[in-house]
Short mmCIF file of C-alpha atoms in Angstrom, two decimals:
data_model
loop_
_atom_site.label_atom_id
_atom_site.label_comp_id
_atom_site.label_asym_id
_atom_site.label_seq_id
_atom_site.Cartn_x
_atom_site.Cartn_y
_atom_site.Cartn_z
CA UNK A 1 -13.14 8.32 29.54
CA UNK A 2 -11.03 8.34 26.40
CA UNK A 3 -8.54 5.84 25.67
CA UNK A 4 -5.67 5.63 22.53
CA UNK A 5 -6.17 3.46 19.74
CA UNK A 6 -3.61 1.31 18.56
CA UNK A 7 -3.79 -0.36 14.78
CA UNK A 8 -1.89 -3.53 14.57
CA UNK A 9 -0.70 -4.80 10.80
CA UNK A 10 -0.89 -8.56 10.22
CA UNK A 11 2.09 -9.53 12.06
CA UNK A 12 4.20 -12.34 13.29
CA UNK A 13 5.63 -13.68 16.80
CA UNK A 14 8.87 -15.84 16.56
CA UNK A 15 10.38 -17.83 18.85
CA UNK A 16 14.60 -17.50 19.05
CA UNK A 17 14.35 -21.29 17.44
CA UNK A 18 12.44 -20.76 14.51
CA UNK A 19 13.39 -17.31 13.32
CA UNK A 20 17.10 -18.98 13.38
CA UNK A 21 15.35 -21.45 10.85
CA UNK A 22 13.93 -18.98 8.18
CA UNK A 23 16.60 -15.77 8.47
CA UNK A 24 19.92 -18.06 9.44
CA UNK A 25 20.50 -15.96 12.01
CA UNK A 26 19.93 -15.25 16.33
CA UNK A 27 19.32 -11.62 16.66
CA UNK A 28 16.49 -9.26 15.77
CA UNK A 29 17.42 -5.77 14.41
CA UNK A 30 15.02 -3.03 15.74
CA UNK A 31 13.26 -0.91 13.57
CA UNK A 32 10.99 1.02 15.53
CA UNK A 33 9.58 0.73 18.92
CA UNK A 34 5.62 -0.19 19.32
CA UNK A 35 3.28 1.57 21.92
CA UNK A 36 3.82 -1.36 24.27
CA UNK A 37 7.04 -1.13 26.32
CA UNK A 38 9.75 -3.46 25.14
CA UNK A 39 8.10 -4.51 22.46
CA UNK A 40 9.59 -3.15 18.77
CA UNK A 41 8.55 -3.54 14.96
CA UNK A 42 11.93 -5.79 13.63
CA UNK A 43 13.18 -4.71 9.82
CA UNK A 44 12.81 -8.65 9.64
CA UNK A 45 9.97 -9.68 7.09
CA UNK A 46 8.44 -13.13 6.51
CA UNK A 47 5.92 -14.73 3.51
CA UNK A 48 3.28 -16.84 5.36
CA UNK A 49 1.90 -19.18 2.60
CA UNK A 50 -1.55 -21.64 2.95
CA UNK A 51 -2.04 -23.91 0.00
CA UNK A 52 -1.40 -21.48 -3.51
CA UNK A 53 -2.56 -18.31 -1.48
CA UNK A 54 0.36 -16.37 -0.07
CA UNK A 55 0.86 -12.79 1.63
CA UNK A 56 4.34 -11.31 1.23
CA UNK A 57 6.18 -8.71 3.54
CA UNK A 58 4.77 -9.89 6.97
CA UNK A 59 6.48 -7.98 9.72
CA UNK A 60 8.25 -10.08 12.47
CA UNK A 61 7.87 -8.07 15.78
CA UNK A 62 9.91 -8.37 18.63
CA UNK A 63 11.12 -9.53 21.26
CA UNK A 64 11.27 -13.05 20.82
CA UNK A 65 8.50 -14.84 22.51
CA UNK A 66 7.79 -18.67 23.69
CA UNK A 67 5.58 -19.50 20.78
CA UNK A 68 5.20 -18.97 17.25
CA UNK A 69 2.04 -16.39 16.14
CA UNK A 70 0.75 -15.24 12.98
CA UNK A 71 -1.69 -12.30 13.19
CA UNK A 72 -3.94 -11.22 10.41
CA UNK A 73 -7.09 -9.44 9.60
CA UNK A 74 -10.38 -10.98 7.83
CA UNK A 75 -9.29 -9.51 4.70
CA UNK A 76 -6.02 -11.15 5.23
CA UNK A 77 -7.89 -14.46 6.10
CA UNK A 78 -10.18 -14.28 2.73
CA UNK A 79 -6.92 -13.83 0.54
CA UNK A 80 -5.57 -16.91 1.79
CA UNK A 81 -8.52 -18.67 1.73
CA UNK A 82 -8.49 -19.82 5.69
CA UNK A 83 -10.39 -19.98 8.88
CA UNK A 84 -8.43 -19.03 11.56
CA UNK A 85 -10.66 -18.54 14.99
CA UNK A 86 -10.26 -15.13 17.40
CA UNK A 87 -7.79 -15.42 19.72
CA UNK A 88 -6.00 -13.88 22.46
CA UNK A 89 -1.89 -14.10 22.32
CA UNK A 90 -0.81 -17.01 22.92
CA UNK A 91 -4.28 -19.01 22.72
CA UNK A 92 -2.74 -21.23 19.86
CA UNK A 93 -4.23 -24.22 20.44
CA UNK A 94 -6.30 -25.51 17.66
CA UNK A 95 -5.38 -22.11 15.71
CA UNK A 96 -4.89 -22.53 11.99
CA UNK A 97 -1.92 -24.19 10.17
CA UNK A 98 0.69 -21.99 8.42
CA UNK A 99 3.79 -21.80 6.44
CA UNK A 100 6.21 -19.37 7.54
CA UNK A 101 8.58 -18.52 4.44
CA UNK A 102 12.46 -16.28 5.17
CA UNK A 103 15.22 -16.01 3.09
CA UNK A 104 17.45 -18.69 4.67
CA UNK A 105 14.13 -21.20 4.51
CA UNK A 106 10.58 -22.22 5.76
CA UNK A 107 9.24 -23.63 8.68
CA UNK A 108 5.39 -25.11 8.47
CA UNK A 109 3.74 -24.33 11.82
CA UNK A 110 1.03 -26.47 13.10
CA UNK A 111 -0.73 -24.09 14.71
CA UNK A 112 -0.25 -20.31 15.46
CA UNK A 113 -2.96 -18.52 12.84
CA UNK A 114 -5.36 -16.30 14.20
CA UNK A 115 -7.18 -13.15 14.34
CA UNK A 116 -6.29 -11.54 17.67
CA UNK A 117 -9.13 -10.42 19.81
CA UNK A 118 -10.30 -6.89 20.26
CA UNK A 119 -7.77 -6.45 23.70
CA UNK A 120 -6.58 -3.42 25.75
CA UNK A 121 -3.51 -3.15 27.39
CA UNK A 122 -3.29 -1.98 30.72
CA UNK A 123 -1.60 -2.51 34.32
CA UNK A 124 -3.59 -3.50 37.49
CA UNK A 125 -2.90 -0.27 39.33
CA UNK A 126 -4.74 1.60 35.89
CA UNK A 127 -7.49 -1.04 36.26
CA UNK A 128 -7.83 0.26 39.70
CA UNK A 129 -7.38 3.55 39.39
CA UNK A 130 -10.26 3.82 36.24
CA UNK A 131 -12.29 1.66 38.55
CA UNK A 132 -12.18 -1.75 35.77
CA UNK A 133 -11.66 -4.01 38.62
CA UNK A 134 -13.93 -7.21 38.28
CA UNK A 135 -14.49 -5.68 34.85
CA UNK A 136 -13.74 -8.81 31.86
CA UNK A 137 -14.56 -6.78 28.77
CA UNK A 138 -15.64 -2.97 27.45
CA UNK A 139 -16.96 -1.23 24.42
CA UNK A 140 -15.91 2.16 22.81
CA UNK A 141 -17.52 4.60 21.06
CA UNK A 142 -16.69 6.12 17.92
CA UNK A 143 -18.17 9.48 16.90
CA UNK A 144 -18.74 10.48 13.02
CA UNK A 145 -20.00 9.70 9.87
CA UNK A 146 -17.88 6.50 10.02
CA UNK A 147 -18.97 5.83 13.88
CA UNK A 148 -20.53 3.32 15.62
CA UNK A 149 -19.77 0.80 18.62
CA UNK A 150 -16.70 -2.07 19.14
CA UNK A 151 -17.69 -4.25 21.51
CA UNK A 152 -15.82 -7.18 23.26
CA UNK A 153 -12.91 -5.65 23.75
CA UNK A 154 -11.12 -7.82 26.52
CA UNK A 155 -8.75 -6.28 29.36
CA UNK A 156 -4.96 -7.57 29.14
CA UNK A 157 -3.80 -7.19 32.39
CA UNK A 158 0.31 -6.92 32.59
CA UNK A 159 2.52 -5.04 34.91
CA UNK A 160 4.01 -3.33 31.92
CA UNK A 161 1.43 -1.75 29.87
CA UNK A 162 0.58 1.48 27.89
CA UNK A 163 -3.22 1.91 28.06
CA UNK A 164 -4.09 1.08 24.71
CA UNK A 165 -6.84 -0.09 22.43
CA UNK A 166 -5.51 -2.82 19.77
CA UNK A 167 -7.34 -3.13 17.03
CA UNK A 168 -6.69 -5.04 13.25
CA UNK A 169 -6.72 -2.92 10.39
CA UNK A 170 -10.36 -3.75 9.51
CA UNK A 171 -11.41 -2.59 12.28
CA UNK A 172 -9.53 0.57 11.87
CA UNK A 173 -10.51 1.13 8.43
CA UNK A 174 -14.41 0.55 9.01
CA UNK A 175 -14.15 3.26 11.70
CA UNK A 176 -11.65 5.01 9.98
CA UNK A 177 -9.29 5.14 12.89
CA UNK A 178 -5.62 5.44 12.98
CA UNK A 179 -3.24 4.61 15.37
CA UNK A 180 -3.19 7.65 17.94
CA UNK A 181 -6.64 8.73 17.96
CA UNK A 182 -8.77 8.41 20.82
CA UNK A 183 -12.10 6.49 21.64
CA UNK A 184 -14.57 6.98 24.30
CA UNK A 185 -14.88 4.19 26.97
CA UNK A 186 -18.31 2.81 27.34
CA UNK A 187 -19.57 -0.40 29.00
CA UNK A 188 -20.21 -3.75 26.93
CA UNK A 189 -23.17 -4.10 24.98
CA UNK A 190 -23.53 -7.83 26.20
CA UNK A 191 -24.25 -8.06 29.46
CA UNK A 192 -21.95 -11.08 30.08
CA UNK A 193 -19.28 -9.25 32.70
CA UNK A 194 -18.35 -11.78 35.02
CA UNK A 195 -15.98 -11.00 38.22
CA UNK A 196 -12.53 -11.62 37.42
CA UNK A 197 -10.44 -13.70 39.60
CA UNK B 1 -36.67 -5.69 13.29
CA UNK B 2 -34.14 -7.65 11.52
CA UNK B 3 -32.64 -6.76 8.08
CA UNK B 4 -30.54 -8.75 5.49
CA UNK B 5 -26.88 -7.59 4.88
CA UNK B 6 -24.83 -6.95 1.26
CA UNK B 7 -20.98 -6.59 1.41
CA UNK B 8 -19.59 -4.58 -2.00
CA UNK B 9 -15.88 -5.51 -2.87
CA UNK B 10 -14.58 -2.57 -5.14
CA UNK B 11 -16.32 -2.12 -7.80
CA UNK B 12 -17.10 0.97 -10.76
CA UNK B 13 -19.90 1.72 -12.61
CA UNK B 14 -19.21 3.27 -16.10
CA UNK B 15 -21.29 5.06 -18.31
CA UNK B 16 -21.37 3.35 -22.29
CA UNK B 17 -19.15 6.01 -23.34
CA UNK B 18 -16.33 5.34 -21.43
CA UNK B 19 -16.86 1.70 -21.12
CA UNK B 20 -16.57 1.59 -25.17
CA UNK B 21 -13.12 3.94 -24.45
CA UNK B 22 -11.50 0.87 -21.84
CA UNK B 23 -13.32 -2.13 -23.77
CA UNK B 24 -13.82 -0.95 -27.23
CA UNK B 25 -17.57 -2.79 -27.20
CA UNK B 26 -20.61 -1.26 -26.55
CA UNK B 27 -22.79 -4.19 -24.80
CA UNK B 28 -22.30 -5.16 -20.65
CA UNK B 29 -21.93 -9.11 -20.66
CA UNK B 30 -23.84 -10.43 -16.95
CA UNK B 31 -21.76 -12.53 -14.80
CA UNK B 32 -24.83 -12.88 -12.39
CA UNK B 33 -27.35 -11.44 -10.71
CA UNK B 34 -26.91 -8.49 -7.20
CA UNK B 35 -29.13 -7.90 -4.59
CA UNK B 36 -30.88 -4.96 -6.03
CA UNK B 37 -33.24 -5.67 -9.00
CA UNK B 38 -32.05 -5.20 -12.41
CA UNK B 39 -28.32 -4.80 -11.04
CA UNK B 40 -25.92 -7.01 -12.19
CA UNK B 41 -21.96 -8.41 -11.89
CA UNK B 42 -20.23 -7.95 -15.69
CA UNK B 43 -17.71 -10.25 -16.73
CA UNK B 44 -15.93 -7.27 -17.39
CA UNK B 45 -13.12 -6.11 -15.20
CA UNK B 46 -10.83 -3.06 -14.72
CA UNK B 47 -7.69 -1.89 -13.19
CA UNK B 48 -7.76 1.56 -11.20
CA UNK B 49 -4.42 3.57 -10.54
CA UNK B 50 -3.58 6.39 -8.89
CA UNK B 51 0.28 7.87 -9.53
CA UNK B 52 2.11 4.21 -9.41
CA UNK B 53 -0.04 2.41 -7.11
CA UNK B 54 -3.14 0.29 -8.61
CA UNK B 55 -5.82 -2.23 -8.09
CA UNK B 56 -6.37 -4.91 -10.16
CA UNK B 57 -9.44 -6.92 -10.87
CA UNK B 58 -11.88 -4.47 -10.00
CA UNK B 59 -15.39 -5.57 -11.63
CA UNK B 60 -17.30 -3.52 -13.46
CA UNK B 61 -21.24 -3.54 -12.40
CA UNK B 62 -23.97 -3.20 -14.76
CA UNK B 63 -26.67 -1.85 -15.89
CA UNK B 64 -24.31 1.80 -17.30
CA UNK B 65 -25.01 4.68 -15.45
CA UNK B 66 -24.55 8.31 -16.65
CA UNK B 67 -21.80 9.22 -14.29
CA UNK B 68 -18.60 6.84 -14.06
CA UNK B 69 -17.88 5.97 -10.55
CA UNK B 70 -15.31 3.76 -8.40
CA UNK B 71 -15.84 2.56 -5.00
CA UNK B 72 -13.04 1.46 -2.60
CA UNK B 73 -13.00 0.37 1.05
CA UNK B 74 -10.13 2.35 3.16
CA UNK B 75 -8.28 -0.61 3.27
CA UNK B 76 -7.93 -0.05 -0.71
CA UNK B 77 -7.34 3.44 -0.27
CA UNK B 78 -4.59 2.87 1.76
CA UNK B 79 -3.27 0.38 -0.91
CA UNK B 80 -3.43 3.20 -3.00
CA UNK B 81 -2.02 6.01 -1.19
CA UNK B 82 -5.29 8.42 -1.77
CA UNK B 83 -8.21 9.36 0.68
CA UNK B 84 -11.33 9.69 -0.85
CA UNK B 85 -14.42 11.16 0.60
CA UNK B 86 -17.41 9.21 1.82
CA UNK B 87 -20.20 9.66 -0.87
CA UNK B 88 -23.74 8.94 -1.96
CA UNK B 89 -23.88 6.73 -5.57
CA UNK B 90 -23.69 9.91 -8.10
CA UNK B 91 -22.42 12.69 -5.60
CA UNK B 92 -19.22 13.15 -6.98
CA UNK B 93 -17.91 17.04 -6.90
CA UNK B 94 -14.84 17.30 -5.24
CA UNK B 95 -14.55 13.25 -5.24
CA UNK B 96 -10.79 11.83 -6.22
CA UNK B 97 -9.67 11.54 -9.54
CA UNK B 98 -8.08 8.31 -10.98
CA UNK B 99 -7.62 6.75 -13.66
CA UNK B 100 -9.00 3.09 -15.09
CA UNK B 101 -7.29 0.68 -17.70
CA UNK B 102 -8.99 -1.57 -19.74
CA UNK B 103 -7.69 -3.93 -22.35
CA UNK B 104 -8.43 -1.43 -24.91
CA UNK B 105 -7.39 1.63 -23.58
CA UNK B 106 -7.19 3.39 -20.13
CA UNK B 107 -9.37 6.87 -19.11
CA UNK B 108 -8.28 9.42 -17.01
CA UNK B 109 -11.47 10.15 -14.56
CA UNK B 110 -11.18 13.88 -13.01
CA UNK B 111 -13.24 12.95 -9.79
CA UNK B 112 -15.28 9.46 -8.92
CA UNK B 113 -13.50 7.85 -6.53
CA UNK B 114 -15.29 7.17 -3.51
CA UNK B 115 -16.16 5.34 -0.41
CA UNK B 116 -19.36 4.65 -0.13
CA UNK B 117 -21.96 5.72 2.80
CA UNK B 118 -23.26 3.09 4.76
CA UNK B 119 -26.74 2.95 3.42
CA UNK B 120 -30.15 0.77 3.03
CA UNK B 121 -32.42 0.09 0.00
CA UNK B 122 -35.52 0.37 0.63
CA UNK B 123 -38.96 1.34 -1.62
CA UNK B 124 -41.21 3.96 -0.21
CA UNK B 125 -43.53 1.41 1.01
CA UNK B 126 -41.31 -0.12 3.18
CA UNK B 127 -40.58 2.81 4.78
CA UNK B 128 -44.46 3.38 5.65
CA UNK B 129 -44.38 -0.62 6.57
CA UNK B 130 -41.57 -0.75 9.08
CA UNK B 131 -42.08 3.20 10.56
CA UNK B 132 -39.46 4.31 8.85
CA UNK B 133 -40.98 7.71 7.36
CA UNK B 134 -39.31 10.91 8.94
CA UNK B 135 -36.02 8.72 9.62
CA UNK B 136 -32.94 9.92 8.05
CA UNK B 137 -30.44 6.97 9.08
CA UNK B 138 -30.23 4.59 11.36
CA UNK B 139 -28.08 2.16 12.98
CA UNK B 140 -27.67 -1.48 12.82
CA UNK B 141 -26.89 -4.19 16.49
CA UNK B 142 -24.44 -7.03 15.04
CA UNK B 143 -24.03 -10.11 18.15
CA UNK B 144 -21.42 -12.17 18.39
CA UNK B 145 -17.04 -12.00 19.58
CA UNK B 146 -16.44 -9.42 16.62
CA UNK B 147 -20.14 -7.39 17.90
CA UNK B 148 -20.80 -3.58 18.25
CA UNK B 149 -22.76 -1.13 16.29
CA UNK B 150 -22.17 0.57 13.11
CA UNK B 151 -23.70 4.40 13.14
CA UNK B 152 -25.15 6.33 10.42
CA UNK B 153 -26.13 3.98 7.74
CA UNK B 154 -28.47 6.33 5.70
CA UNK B 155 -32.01 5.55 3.54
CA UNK B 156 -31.63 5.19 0.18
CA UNK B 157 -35.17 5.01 -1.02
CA UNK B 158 -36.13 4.19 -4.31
CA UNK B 159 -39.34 2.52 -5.87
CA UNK B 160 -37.66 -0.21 -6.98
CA UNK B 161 -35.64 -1.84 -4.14
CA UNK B 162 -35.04 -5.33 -1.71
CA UNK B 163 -34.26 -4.38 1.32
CA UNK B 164 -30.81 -4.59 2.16
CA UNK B 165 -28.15 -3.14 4.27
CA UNK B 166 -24.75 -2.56 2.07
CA UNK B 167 -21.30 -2.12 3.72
CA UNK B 168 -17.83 -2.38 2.43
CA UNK B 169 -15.62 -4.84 2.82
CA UNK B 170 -13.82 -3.19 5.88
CA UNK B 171 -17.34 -2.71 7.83
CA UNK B 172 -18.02 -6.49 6.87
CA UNK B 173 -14.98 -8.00 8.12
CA UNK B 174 -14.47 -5.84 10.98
CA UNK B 175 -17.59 -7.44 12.06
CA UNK B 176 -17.39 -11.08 10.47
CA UNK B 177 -20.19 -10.26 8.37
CA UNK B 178 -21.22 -11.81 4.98
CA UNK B 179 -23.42 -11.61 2.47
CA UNK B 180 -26.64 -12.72 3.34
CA UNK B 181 -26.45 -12.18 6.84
CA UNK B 182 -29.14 -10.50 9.41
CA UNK B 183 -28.30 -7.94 11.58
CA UNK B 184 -30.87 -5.89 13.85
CA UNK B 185 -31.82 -1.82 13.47
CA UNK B 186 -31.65 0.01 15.81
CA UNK B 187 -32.10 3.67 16.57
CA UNK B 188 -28.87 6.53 15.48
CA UNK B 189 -26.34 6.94 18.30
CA UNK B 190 -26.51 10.25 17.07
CA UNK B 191 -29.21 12.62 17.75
CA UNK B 192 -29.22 13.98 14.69
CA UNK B 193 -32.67 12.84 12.68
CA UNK B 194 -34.03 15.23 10.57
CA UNK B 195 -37.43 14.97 9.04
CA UNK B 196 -37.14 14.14 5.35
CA UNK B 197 -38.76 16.01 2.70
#
């Protein structure tokens, strides 16, 4: 089975509260939508900052969420000289420290750095219907002179999902994949599946 | 069978001729010692652009070559708004141009940008010692949250050699891989082997 790859940009998440604090104002401006329903790429752009190490031009995505989450790649994470563990969405706890940096002014997060972890998006009756259930995680096959195997790629269950594959952009790039092209399902490598609840 | 990694940031090699055009000195200064014997970090560095995009910072490796070569990841060749082909060191026909700056003058290169093929060093020996002979490429098994398999990594065999795996910066961070690091070999996904000459 093939499924649609989707190649996620270091990013933020914003709660209503915060972006108020760094753009001065309540409302985000859509620029494009994303391949998840409801969700949209804003024209809103932040500077996250750790110690002298800075990356400009971070795009705030939307809509706003209950928690504050900066997403980047391990390129990202070697320019700014930081740690930050893989997480899924929303995971924060004990995440990496960040500054957040907008035009109206700058909001140091405690928490809320990571690298996201290798997730597909999907909705129960497609978990069913492609026979996932009591499935935890996958792998997918790449073909090509650039090919090869990603493993632990997690299921993210919501009632509102496009099937997709998210990977960071060094992911992409060391497979040379682009959003839009399609993998080949195959199971994990590690045989750790457990029965989902 | 386990084998040691390598991960290659950007980098060119230069032939005397041209390094004399971009430094206006004859003699490579060593920053320190590679992987692969007699190979060595400069202290000398370049820029690389391409129309009005460029790269900074990019080291120049040592000993000089007789070709004049630059090696990106696809993240970089994103940066720079060009797709170069996947190459072999010294197989450049047909390869990108671009064009390097030194502090002494800048040289317009009509091909020699690359990425480079996932490959192993290895001696002749080695390849009798670990079974090797008649294998084209191989694949390597990398454990772990950020695990899979990365496909067609090709033998580079030459008499003098350590036995290392190199990848790009995109294949190491896709799979949290450094320097120095073991991963395990493992047959082609592809069923392609051909018996080398």
């Amino acid at each position: 089975m093939k499924i649609k790859v989707g190649v996620s940009n270091r990013h933020v998440h914003l709660t209503k509260e915060v972006y108020f604090g760094l753009f001065g104002k309540s409302e985000l401006e859509k620029d494009r939508d994303l391949d998840q329903p409801g969700q949209f790429a804003s024209t809103s752009y932040v500077t996250i900052k750790k110690g002298d190490r800075e990356l400009e031009k971070v795009r705030v995505l939307g809509p706003f969420r209950d928690y504050n989450q900066v997403e980047i790649s391990q390129t990202d994470a070697y320019k700014l000289k930081v740690n930050p563990p893989v997480r899924d969405s929303g995971d924060l706890e004990g995440s990496e420290s960040i500054t957040l940096i907008g035009p109206n002014g700058s909001v140091d997060l405690s928490s809320g750095l990571i690298l996201a972890r290798r997730h597909i998006h999907i909705t129960p009756e497609d978990m069913k219907k492609y026979g996932f259930e009591g499935l935890k995680k996958v792998a997918v096959l790449i073909k090509g002179e650039k090919g090869g195997i990603i493993d632990n790629i997690y299921f993210k269950v919501l009632d509102i999902a496009s099937l997709t594959l998210h990977l960071d952009t060094d992911e992409g790039n060391a497979f040379n994949l682009k959003s839009g092209d399609e993998v080949i399902l195959i199971k994990s490598l590690e045989d750790e599946n457990e029965t989902t609840k």
